[in-house]
Coordinates of C-alpha atoms in Angstrom, one line a residue:
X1 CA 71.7 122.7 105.8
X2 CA 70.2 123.7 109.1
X3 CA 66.0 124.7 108.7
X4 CA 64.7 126.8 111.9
X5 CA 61.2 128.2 112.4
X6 CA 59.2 131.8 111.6
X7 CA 57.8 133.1 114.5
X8 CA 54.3 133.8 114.5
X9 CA 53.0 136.9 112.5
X10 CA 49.7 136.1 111.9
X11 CA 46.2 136.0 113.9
X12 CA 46.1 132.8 116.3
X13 CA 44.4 130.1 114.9
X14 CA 40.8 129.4 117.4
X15 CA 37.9 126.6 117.2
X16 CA 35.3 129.7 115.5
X17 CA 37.4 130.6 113.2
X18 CA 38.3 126.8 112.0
X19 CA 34.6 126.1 111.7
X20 CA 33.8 129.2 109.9
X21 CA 36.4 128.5 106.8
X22 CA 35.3 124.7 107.0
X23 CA 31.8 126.0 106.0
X24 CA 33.1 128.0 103.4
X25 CA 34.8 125.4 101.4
X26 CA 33.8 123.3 99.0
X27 CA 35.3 120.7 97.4
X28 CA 39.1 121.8 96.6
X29 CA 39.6 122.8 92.6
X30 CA 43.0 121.5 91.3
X31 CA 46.2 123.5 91.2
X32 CA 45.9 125.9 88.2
X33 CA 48.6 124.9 85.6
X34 CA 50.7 128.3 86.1
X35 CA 51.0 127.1 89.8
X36 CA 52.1 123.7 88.8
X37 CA 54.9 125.6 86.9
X38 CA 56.3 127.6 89.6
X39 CA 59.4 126.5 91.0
X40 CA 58.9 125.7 95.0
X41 CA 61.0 128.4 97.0
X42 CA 63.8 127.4 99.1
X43 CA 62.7 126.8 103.5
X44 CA 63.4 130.2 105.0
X45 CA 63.1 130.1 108.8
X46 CA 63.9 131.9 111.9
X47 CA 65.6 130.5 114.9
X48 CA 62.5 130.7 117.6
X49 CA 63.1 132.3 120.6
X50 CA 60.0 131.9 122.0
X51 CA 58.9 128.3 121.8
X52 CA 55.2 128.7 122.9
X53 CA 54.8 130.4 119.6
X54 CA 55.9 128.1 116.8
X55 CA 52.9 127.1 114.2
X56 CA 54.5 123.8 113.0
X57 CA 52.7 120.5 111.2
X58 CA 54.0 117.1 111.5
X59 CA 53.0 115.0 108.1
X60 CA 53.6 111.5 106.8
X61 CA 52.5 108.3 106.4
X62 CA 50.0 106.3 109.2
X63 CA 53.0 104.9 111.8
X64 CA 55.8 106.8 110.6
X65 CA 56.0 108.4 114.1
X66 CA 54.6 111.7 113.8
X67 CA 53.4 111.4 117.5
X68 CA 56.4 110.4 119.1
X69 CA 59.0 113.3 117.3
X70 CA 56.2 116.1 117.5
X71 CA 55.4 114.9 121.0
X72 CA 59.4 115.8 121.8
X73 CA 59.6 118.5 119.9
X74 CA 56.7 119.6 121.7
X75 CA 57.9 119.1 125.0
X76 CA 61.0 120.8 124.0
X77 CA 59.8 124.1 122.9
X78 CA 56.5 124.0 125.3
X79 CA 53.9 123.9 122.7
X80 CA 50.8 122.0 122.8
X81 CA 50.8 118.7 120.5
X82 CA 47.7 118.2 119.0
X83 CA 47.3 115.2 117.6
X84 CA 44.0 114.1 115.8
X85 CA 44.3 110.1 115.7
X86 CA 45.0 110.5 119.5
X87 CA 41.2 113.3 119.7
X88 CA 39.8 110.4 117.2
X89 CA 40.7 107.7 119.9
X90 CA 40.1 110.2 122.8
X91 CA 36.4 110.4 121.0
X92 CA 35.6 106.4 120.8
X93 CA 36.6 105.7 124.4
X94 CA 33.7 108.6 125.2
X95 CA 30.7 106.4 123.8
X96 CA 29.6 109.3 122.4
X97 CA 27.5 110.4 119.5
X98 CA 30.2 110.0 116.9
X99 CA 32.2 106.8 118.5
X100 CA 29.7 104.3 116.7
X101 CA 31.1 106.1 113.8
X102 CA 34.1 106.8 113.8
X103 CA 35.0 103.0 114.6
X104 CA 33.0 101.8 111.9
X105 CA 35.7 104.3 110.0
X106 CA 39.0 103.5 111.7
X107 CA 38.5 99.9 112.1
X108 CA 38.2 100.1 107.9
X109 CA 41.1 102.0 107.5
X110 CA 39.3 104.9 105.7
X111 CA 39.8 108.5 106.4
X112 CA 38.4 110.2 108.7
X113 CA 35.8 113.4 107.0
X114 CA 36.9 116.8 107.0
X115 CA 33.8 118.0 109.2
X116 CA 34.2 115.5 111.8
X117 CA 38.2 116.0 112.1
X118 CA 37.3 119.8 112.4
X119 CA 34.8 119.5 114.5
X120 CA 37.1 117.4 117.1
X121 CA 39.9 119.6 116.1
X122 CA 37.5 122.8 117.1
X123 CA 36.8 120.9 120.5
X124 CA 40.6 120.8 121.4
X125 CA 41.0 124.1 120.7
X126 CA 38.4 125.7 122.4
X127 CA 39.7 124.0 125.8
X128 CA 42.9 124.9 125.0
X129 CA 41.8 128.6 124.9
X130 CA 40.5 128.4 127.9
X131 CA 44.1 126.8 129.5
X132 CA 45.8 130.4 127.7
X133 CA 47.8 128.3 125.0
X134 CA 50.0 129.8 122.3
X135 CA 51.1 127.9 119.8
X136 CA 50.9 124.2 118.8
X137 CA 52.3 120.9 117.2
X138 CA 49.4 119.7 114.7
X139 CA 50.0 115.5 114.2
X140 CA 47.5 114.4 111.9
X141 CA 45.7 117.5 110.4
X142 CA 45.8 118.7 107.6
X143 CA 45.5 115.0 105.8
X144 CA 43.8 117.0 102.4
X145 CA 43.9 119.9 100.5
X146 CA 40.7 121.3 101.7
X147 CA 42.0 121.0 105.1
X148 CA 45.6 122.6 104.6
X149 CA 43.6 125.5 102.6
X150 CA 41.0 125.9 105.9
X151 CA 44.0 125.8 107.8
X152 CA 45.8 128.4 105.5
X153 CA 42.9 130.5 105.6
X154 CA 43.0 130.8 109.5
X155 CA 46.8 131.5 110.2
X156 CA 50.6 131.1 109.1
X157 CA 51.6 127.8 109.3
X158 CA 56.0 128.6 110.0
X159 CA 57.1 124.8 109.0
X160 CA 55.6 121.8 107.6
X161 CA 58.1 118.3 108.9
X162 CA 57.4 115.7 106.5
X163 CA 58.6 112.1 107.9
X164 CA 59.5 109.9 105.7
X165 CA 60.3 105.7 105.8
X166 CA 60.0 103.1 103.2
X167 CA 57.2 101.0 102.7
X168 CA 58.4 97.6 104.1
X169 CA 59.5 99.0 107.9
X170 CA 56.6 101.3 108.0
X171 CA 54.9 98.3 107.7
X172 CA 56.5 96.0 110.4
X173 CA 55.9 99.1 112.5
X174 CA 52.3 99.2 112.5
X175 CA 52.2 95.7 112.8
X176 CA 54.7 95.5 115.4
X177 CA 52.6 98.4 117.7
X178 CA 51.3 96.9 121.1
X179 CA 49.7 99.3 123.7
X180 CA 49.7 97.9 127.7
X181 CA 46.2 98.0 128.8
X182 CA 46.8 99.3 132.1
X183 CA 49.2 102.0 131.8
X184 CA 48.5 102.8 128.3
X185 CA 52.2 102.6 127.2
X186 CA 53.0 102.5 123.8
X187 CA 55.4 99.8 122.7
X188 CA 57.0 97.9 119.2
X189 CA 57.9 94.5 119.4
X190 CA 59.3 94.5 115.4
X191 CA 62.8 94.4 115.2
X192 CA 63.5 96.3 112.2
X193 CA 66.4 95.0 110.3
X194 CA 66.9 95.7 106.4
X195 CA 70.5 95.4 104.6
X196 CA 71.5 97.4 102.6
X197 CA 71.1 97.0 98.7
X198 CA 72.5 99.2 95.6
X199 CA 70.1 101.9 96.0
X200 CA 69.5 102.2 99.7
X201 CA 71.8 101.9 103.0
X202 CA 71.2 99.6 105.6
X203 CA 68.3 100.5 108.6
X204 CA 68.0 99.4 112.1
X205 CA 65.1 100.0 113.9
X206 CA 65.7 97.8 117.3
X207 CA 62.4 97.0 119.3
X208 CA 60.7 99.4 121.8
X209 CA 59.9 96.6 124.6
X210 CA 57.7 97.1 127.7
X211 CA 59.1 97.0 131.3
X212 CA 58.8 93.2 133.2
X213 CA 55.2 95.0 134.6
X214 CA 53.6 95.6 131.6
X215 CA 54.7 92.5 128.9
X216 CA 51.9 90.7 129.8
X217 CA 49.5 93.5 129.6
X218 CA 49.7 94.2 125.7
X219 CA 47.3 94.2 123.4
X220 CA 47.4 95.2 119.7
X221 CA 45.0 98.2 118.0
X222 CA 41.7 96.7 116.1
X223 CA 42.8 98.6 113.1
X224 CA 46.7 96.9 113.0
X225 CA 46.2 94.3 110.8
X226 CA 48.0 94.1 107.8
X227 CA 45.4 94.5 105.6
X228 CA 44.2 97.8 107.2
X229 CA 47.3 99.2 107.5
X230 CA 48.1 98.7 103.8
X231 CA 44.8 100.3 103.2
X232 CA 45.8 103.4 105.3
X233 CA 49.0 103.7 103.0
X234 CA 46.9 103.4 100.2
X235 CA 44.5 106.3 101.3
X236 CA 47.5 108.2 102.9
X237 CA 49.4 108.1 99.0
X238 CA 45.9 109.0 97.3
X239 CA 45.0 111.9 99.6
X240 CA 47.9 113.2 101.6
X241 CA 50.8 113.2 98.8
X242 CA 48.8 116.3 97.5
X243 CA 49.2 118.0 101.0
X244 CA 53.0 117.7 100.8
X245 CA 53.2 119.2 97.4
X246 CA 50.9 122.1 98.5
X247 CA 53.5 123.1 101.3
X248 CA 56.1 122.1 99.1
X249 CA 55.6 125.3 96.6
X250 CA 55.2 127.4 99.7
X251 CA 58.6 126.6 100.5
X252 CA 57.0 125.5 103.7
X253 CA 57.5 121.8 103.7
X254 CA 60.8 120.2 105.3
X255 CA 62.0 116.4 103.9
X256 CA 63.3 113.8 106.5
X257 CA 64.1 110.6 106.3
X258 CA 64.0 108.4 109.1
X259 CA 67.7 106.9 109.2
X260 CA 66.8 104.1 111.8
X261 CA 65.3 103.9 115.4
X262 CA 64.8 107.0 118.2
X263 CA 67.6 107.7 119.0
X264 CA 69.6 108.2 115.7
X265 CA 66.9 110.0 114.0
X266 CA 65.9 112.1 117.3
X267 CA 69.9 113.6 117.4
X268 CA 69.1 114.2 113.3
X269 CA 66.1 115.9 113.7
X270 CA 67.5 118.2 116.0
X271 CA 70.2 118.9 114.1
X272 CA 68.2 119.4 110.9
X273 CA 66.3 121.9 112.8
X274 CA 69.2 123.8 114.7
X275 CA 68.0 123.1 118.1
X276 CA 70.3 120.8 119.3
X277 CA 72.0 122.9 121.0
X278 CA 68.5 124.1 122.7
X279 CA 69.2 123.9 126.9
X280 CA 66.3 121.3 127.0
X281 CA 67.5 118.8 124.5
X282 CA 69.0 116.3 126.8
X283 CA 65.2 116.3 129.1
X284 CA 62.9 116.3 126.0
X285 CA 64.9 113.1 124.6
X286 CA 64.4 111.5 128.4

């Protein structure tokens, strides 16, 4: 079954408007029981014929690769991708008033608060305003229920892609992350390989190595260590499950399952979504 996108009915989402709801909210009171009893509704999406408008979310777990299918994706239908570990990062490198911080945050694995995502979120989108964007890829926000209901409260979210991977390559992911320090290339030395058991199929995830120029350049993120990173997971299933279920019963929320490295799950994605017939498939996947 093929799952497109809405276009955009509702008001644009800006940086005012974001801070405004963020100010209104407390902390989020639980589903009520008669909405735990409704039965989610079935994806209902329009093909989008104008890419600069689509209002999409990536979720999933820390590493899954949010950033490197919304980054396509975004590339592929022209739409900003916004992602907030990459404004987080953007924001330590600064040496600003919130990089002291937000690295004694990161390097713990903890979650990031809801005010200071939103207020780096709000930064983003003010200077996107300025550079006329429409539409956007969020990677990385909402992570809670508060923020999926400020988000809610600002606009019309058309599809929610929720990446999914099991526990033990997600893990040699992260681990297996290296960055080059003078390009800033993004790279995996793990070479995923897991056989297939009586529940699960086999998955090959081959390694994503650097070109001759930048092998000895690498270096490895403070926070991927395996104790952080099983931290994050533990956060991520503690916080951010209850953001899938609340786009789940909008009939928002899209399930995918990473079968293996890029390029098998790139030509499944695509497929999932209808777009791989879109003309700039074949450039986006460059």
């Amino acid at each position: 079954m093929s799952v497109v996108s809405r276009l955009l009915r509702a008001r644009p989402i800006t940086s005012n408007t974001l801070r405004t709801l963020s100010s209104s909210y407390s902390t989020s009171p639980p589903l009520s029981s008669r909405e735990n009893d409704v039965t989610p509704p079935s994806p209902s999406f329009k093909h989008p014929t104008d890419g600069r408008n689509v209002q999409w979310v990536f979720l999933g777990c820390p590493g899954v690769g949010k950033g490197t299918y919304a980054s396509r994706l975004s590339k592929l239908l022209n739409v900003p991708h916004i992602a907030t570990g990459d404004l987080v990062r953007d924001e330590l490198n600064t040496k600003g008033p919130l990089s002291e911080q937000l690295s004694e945050i990161v390097n713990q694995g903890k979650l990031v608060s809801d005010n200071l995502i939103i207020d780096l979120l709000s930064k983003r989108l003010e200077a996107g305003e300025a550079k006329g964007e429409s539409g956007f890829i969020l990677d990385g926000f909402p992570r809670t229920i508060r923020q999926a209901e400020i988000l809610e409260g600002v606009t019309n979210i058309d599809l929610v892609i929720n990446l999914k991977l099991r526990e033990e390559a997600l893990l040699a992911k992260c681990l297996g992350r290296r960055t080059c320090s003078q390009c800033g290339g993004n790279y995996n030395v793990a070479c995923i390989d897991i056989k297939a058991d009586n529940e699960r199929p086999a998955m090959y995830m081959p390694p994503l190595l650097p070109p001759s120029h930048c092998a000895s350049k690498l270096i490895t993120r403070a926070d991927d260590t395996e104790e952080v990173v099983k931290e994050r997971l533990r956060i991520y299933n503690e916080k951010s499950r209850p953001v899938e279920e609340f786009y789940r019963k909008r009939g928002k929320l899209l399930e995918f399952d990473l079968p293996g490295g890029i390029p098998e799950s790139w030509t499944k994605l695509l497929q999932l979504l209808n777009l791989d017939d879109h003309e700039d498939t074949r450039s986006a996947a460059a």
